[in-house]
Coordinates of C-alpha atoms in Angstrom, one line a residue:
Chain A
X1 CA -43.0 -4.6 1.7
X2 CA -43.8 -2.0 4.3
X3 CA -41.0 -2.8 6.7
X4 CA -38.0 -1.9 4.6
X5 CA -39.6 1.3 3.6
X6 CA -40.4 2.2 7.1
X7 CA -36.7 1.4 8.0
X8 CA -35.5 3.8 5.3
X9 CA -37.4 6.8 6.5
X10 CA -36.3 6.3 10.1
X11 CA -32.6 6.9 9.3
X12 CA -32.6 10.6 9.0
X13 CA -31.9 12.1 12.4
X14 CA -28.8 11.0 14.4
X15 CA -25.7 10.7 12.3
X16 CA -23.1 12.6 14.2
X17 CA -22.0 9.7 16.4
X18 CA -21.3 7.6 13.3
X19 CA -19.7 9.7 10.6
X20 CA -20.5 8.7 7.1
X21 CA -17.6 6.7 5.5
X22 CA -19.0 5.0 2.5
X23 CA -18.3 7.8 0.0
X24 CA -14.8 8.3 1.5
X25 CA -13.9 4.6 1.0
X26 CA -15.4 4.7 -2.5
X27 CA -13.2 7.7 -3.4
X28 CA -10.1 5.9 -2.1
X29 CA -10.8 2.8 -4.2
X30 CA -11.5 4.9 -7.3
X31 CA -8.3 6.9 -6.8
X32 CA -6.3 3.7 -6.5
X33 CA -8.0 2.2 -9.5
X34 CA -7.3 5.2 -11.7
X35 CA -3.7 5.2 -10.4
X36 CA -3.2 1.5 -11.1
X37 CA -4.7 1.8 -14.6
X38 CA -2.5 4.9 -15.3
X39 CA 0.8 3.2 -14.4
X40 CA -0.2 0.2 -16.5
X41 CA -1.1 2.2 -19.5
X42 CA 2.0 4.4 -19.3
X43 CA 4.3 1.3 -18.7
X44 CA 6.2 3.1 -15.9
X45 CA 7.3 0.8 -13.0
X46 CA 5.6 2.7 -10.2
X47 CA 3.1 1.8 -7.5
X48 CA -0.4 2.7 -8.6
X49 CA -1.5 3.5 -5.0
X50 CA 1.1 6.3 -4.7
X51 CA -0.3 7.8 -7.9
X52 CA -3.8 7.4 -6.3
X53 CA -2.5 9.2 -3.2
X54 CA -1.5 12.2 -5.4
X55 CA -4.9 12.2 -7.1
X56 CA -6.6 12.1 -3.7
X57 CA -4.4 14.9 -2.5
X58 CA -5.4 17.0 -5.5
X59 CA -9.1 16.3 -4.7
X60 CA -8.7 17.3 -1.1
X61 CA -6.8 20.5 -2.0
X62 CA -9.5 21.6 -4.4
X63 CA -12.6 20.4 -2.5
X64 CA -11.3 21.3 1.0
X65 CA -13.9 18.9 2.7
X66 CA -15.2 19.7 6.2
X67 CA -13.9 17.6 9.1
X68 CA -17.3 15.8 9.3
X69 CA -17.2 14.9 5.6
X70 CA -17.0 11.2 4.6
X71 CA -13.9 12.2 2.6
X72 CA -12.2 12.7 6.0
X73 CA -13.9 10.0 8.0
X74 CA -13.3 7.2 5.5
X75 CA -9.5 7.6 5.2
X76 CA -9.3 8.3 9.0
X77 CA -10.8 4.9 9.7
X78 CA -8.3 3.1 7.4
X79 CA -5.3 5.1 8.8
X80 CA -6.2 4.4 12.4
X81 CA -5.4 0.7 11.8
X82 CA -2.8 1.0 9.1
X83 CA -0.5 -1.4 11.0
X84 CA -3.0 -4.2 10.8
X85 CA -2.7 -4.2 7.0
X86 CA 1.0 -5.0 7.1
X87 CA 0.7 -8.2 9.1
X88 CA 0.1 -10.7 6.3
X89 CA 3.2 -9.5 4.5
X90 CA 5.1 -9.6 7.8
X91 CA 4.1 -13.3 8.3
X92 CA 5.5 -13.9 4.9
X93 CA 9.0 -12.8 5.7
X94 CA 9.2 -15.2 8.6
X95 CA 8.3 -18.0 6.2
X96 CA 10.7 -16.7 3.6
X97 CA 13.8 -15.8 5.7
X98 CA 14.1 -19.4 7.0
X99 CA 15.2 -20.4 3.5
X100 CA 18.2 -18.0 3.2
X101 CA 20.0 -19.0 6.4
X102 CA 23.4 -19.3 4.6
X103 CA 23.4 -15.6 3.8
X104 CA 22.1 -14.5 7.2
X105 CA 25.3 -12.6 8.1
X106 CA 25.6 -10.4 5.1
X107 CA 21.9 -9.9 4.9
X108 CA 21.6 -8.8 8.6
X109 CA 24.6 -6.5 8.4
X110 CA 23.5 -5.0 5.0
X111 CA 20.0 -4.5 6.2
X112 CA 20.5 -3.0 9.7
X113 CA 23.7 -1.1 9.2
X114 CA 22.4 0.6 6.0
X115 CA 19.1 1.2 7.7
X116 CA 20.7 3.0 10.6
X117 CA 23.2 5.0 8.5
X118 CA 20.5 6.1 6.1
X119 CA 18.0 6.9 8.8
X120 CA 20.4 9.0 11.0
X121 CA 21.9 10.8 7.9
X122 CA 18.4 11.8 6.7
X123 CA 17.2 12.9 10.1
X124 CA 20.3 15.1 10.8
X125 CA 20.3 16.6 7.3
X126 CA 16.5 17.4 7.5
X127 CA 16.7 18.8 11.0
X128 CA 19.7 21.0 10.1
X129 CA 18.0 22.3 7.0
X130 CA 14.7 23.0 8.9
X131 CA 16.7 25.2 11.3
X132 CA 18.9 27.0 8.8
X133 CA 17.1 27.3 5.5
X134 CA 14.9 30.3 5.4
X135 CA 11.3 29.2 5.1
X136 CA 9.3 29.9 2.0
X137 CA 6.5 32.4 2.7
Chain B
X1 CA -17.0 -37.6 22.0
X2 CA -17.9 -36.1 18.6
X3 CA -17.9 -32.6 20.0
X4 CA -14.2 -33.1 20.9
X5 CA -13.3 -34.6 17.6
X6 CA -14.9 -31.9 15.5
X7 CA -12.2 -29.3 16.0
X8 CA -9.4 -31.9 15.5
X9 CA -6.6 -32.0 13.0
X10 CA -7.4 -33.9 9.7
X11 CA -11.1 -33.8 10.0
X12 CA -13.4 -32.1 7.5
X13 CA -14.1 -29.3 9.9
X14 CA -10.4 -28.7 10.2
X15 CA -10.0 -28.6 6.5
X16 CA -12.8 -26.1 6.3
X17 CA -11.2 -23.9 8.9
X18 CA -7.8 -23.8 7.3
X19 CA -9.1 -23.2 3.8
X20 CA -11.8 -20.6 4.7
X21 CA -10.8 -16.9 4.4
X22 CA -12.4 -16.5 7.9
X23 CA -9.5 -18.3 9.5
X24 CA -6.8 -16.0 8.1
X25 CA -8.8 -12.8 8.7
X26 CA -9.7 -13.7 12.2
X27 CA -6.2 -14.7 13.3
X28 CA -4.8 -11.5 11.8
X29 CA -7.2 -9.3 13.5
X30 CA -6.9 -11.3 16.8
X31 CA -3.1 -11.0 16.7
X32 CA -3.3 -7.3 16.0
X33 CA -5.8 -6.8 18.9
X34 CA -3.6 -8.7 21.2
X35 CA -0.5 -6.7 20.1
X36 CA -2.3 -3.4 20.7
X37 CA -3.5 -4.6 24.1
X38 CA 0.1 -5.7 25.1
X39 CA 1.5 -2.4 23.8
X40 CA -1.1 -0.4 25.8
X41 CA -0.4 -2.5 28.9
X42 CA 3.4 -2.5 28.8
X43 CA 4.1 0.8 26.9
X44 CA 7.1 -1.1 25.6
X45 CA 8.3 -0.4 22.1
X46 CA 9.2 -4.0 21.7
X47 CA 5.5 -5.0 21.7
X48 CA 4.8 -3.5 18.3
X49 CA 1.3 -4.8 17.3
X50 CA 2.7 -5.9 13.9
X51 CA 5.5 -7.9 15.6
X52 CA 3.3 -9.5 18.2
X53 CA 0.7 -10.5 15.6
X54 CA 3.4 -11.9 13.3
X55 CA 4.9 -14.1 16.1
X56 CA 1.5 -15.3 17.2
X57 CA 0.4 -16.1 13.7
X58 CA 3.6 -17.9 12.8
X59 CA 3.3 -20.0 16.0
X60 CA -0.4 -20.9 15.2
X61 CA 0.6 -21.8 11.6
X62 CA 3.4 -24.0 12.9
X63 CA 1.3 -25.7 15.5
X64 CA -1.6 -26.3 13.1
X65 CA 0.7 -27.3 10.2
X66 CA -0.9 -24.7 8.0
X67 CA 1.0 -23.3 5.1
X68 CA 1.6 -19.6 4.4
X69 CA -0.4 -19.9 1.2
X70 CA -3.4 -21.3 3.2
X71 CA -3.1 -18.4 5.6
X72 CA -3.1 -15.9 2.7
X73 CA -6.5 -17.1 1.6
X74 CA -7.8 -14.9 4.4
X75 CA -4.7 -12.8 4.9
X76 CA -5.0 -11.3 1.4
X77 CA -8.4 -9.8 2.3
X78 CA -6.6 -7.8 5.0
X79 CA -3.6 -6.9 2.9
X80 CA -5.8 -5.8 0.0
X81 CA -6.7 -2.6 1.9
X82 CA -3.1 -1.5 1.9
X83 CA -3.6 0.1 -1.5
X84 CA -6.6 2.2 -0.4
X85 CA -4.7 3.0 2.9
X86 CA -1.8 4.4 0.8
X87 CA -4.2 6.6 -1.1
X88 CA -5.7 7.7 2.3
X89 CA -2.2 9.0 3.4
X90 CA -3.1 12.1 1.3
X91 CA -5.4 13.1 4.1
X92 CA -2.7 14.0 6.8
X93 CA -0.7 15.5 3.9
X94 CA -3.7 17.8 3.1
X95 CA -4.3 18.6 6.8
X96 CA -0.7 19.6 7.4
X97 CA -0.2 21.3 4.0
X98 CA 0.6 24.7 5.5
X99 CA 3.7 23.1 7.1
X100 CA 4.6 20.9 4.2
X101 CA 4.7 23.6 1.5
X102 CA 7.0 25.8 3.5
X103 CA 9.5 22.9 4.1
X104 CA 10.0 22.0 0.4
X105 CA 13.8 22.3 0.5
X106 CA 14.3 20.2 3.7
X107 CA 11.9 17.6 2.3
X108 CA 13.5 17.2 -1.1
X109 CA 17.1 17.3 0.2
X110 CA 16.1 14.9 3.0
X111 CA 14.6 12.4 0.6
X112 CA 17.6 12.6 -1.7
X113 CA 20.0 12.1 1.2
X114 CA 18.0 9.2 2.4
X115 CA 17.9 7.5 -1.0
X116 CA 21.6 8.1 -1.7
X117 CA 22.9 6.9 1.7
X118 CA 20.5 4.0 2.0
X119 CA 21.3 2.5 -1.4
X120 CA 25.1 3.1 -1.2
X121 CA 25.3 1.7 2.3
X122 CA 23.1 -1.2 1.5
X123 CA 25.4 -2.3 -1.4
X124 CA 28.7 -1.6 0.3
X125 CA 27.9 -3.1 3.7
X126 CA 26.4 -6.2 2.1
X127 CA 29.6 -6.5 0.0
X128 CA 32.0 -6.0 3.0
X129 CA 30.0 -8.6 5.0
X130 CA 30.7 -11.1 2.3
X131 CA 27.5 -11.0 0.3
X132 CA 27.4 -12.1 -3.3
X133 CA 26.8 -9.5 -6.1
X134 CA 23.2 -10.8 -6.4
X135 CA 22.7 -10.3 -2.7
X136 CA 24.0 -6.7 -3.0
X137 CA 21.5 -6.0 -5.8
X138 CA 18.8 -7.6 -3.7
X139 CA 19.6 -5.2 -0.8
X140 CA 20.0 -2.0 -2.8
X141 CA 16.3 -0.9 -3.2
X142 CA 15.0 -1.9 0.2
X143 CA 14.3 1.6 1.6
X144 CA 11.6 2.2 -1.0
X145 CA 8.0 1.0 -0.6
X146 CA 7.5 -2.7 -1.4
X147 CA 6.0 -2.5 -4.9
X148 CA 8.8 -0.2 -6.0
X149 CA 11.6 -2.2 -4.4
X150 CA 10.2 -5.4 -5.8
X151 CA 10.0 -4.0 -9.4
X152 CA 13.5 -2.5 -9.1
X153 CA 15.0 -5.8 -7.8
X154 CA 13.5 -7.6 -10.8
X155 CA 14.9 -5.0 -13.1
X156 CA 18.5 -5.0 -11.8
X157 CA 18.8 -8.7 -11.3
X158 CA 18.2 -9.2 -7.5
X159 CA 16.0 -11.8 -5.9
X160 CA 12.5 -10.0 -5.8
X161 CA 10.9 -12.1 -3.0
X162 CA 13.9 -11.5 -0.8
X163 CA 13.9 -7.8 -1.5
X164 CA 10.3 -7.7 -0.5
X165 CA 11.1 -9.5 2.8
X166 CA 14.1 -7.1 3.5
X167 CA 11.9 -4.1 2.7
X168 CA 9.3 -5.1 5.2
X169 CA 12.0 -5.9 7.8
X170 CA 13.5 -2.4 7.2
X171 CA 10.1 -1.0 7.8
X172 CA 9.5 -3.0 11.0
X173 CA 13.0 -2.0 12.3
X174 CA 12.1 1.6 11.7
X175 CA 8.7 1.3 13.4
X176 CA 10.3 -0.2 16.5
X177 CA 13.7 1.6 16.7
X178 CA 13.1 4.7 14.6
X179 CA 11.6 7.0 17.3
X180 CA 14.1 5.8 19.9
X181 CA 17.1 6.5 17.5
X182 CA 15.6 10.0 16.8
X183 CA 15.4 10.7 20.5
X184 CA 19.0 9.5 21.0
X185 CA 20.4 11.8 18.3
X186 CA 18.4 14.7 19.5
X187 CA 16.0 15.2 16.5
X188 CA 12.8 16.5 18.1
X189 CA 11.4 18.5 15.2
X190 CA 8.3 16.5 14.2
X191 CA 8.9 17.5 10.5
X192 CA 12.4 16.2 10.5
X193 CA 11.3 13.0 12.3
X194 CA 8.6 12.5 9.6
X195 CA 11.1 13.0 6.8
X196 CA 13.5 10.4 8.2
X197 CA 10.7 7.9 8.9
X198 CA 9.2 8.2 5.4
X199 CA 12.5 8.3 3.5
X200 CA 14.0 5.2 5.1
X201 CA 11.1 3.1 6.5
X202 CA 8.3 3.7 4.0
X203 CA 4.7 2.7 4.9
X204 CA 5.3 0.7 8.1
X205 CA 7.4 3.6 9.5
X206 CA 4.7 6.0 8.3
X207 CA 2.1 4.0 10.3
X208 CA 4.3 4.5 13.4
X209 CA 4.9 8.2 12.6
X210 CA 1.1 8.8 12.4
X211 CA 0.8 7.3 15.9
X212 CA 3.3 9.9 17.2
X213 CA 1.7 12.9 15.6
X214 CA -0.3 14.0 12.5
X215 CA 2.5 16.3 11.5
X216 CA 5.1 13.6 11.6
X217 CA 2.8 11.3 9.7
X218 CA 2.1 13.8 7.0
X219 CA 5.8 14.4 6.3
X220 CA 6.4 10.7 6.5
X221 CA 3.7 10.0 3.9
X222 CA 5.0 12.6 1.5
X223 CA 8.6 11.4 1.8
X224 CA 7.5 7.8 1.3
X225 CA 6.0 8.8 -2.0
X226 CA 9.0 10.9 -3.0
X227 CA 11.5 8.2 -2.0
X228 CA 9.7 5.8 -4.3
X229 CA 10.5 8.2 -7.2
X230 CA 14.1 8.9 -6.0
X231 CA 15.0 5.2 -5.5
X232 CA 13.6 4.3 -8.9
X233 CA 15.9 6.8 -10.5
X234 CA 19.0 6.5 -8.3
X235 CA 19.3 2.7 -8.0
X236 CA 20.2 2.1 -11.7
X237 CA 22.5 5.2 -11.7
X238 CA 24.3 4.3 -8.4
X239 CA 24.9 0.7 -9.5
X240 CA 27.0 2.0 -12.4
X241 CA 29.5 3.7 -10.0
X242 CA 29.4 1.3 -6.9

């Protein structure tokens, strides 16, 4: 019985090297949960995590946490490896696209041409506006 | 002899490996780690960690005769965190808020341009390339983030699973080619780069944008969210006129 208690009291000093993340991760999960529940209750077809993102933004704008806060460290940890989280879905497309070979031509053309046109148009419009529209104070 | 047979196809241990979440999680992290290592080594944009991991995992699944569903037993544990990570995108947005709030007009017009052009081009190009009407509908919402494109595809009569696949492919294309295209057309403003990445390549492009700079990532995250709204509204409207 003494050992775990002794272990607990030893934990107080060096924390700087390992920033606390637990509360930050918990806040992310709660924001997502509230967002998911909200879209389901309202019946709107919209991703719950995006609503959660807005909630979390609201929290950050009002709380303005310090850089060392777990509200910063938790999200930072997840965002550092954001790419990793897309891999399972990416593997799925390889499995799926093999089944639509007959439509490969129109699919490839539709996907990549529209991607390029949309991307270039957005970039040029945004960069022109950033140069020519007077910035809000 | 037994030590050799233990890891072999068809044995109990093999069954355990392929049905345990540990397999899918390990192979996903391993593929990602290898992809990052290759990317750091070669500095080549072709070696996107996601792409390297995908190829590696597909090869392993093929060789081991493991189905995608079996892989997802572990893969889903990794993919689960995507929701929390989307919420986490509020952090760069908060940190770059002083830039974001002053660029409201370029952001909003950029998002609307992106949604309008992406949807229109997706439908028309697919049509001109000989795609059926269902294929055009399937292509229409692909610039929005996956949950939105999937729901829209269902709503308008597309093939939802194919829309999801196309959405992810559009994202991967953006992550690999996006920054290169932006360099070619001379768009160097990090804010404009972020607006383009988020509006047309959603979360996967945003992950790449975050690697380039926090400013670019913040604008990308914001535009990804706004594009979800714009696409939801514009797809049903544009389909009436196209």
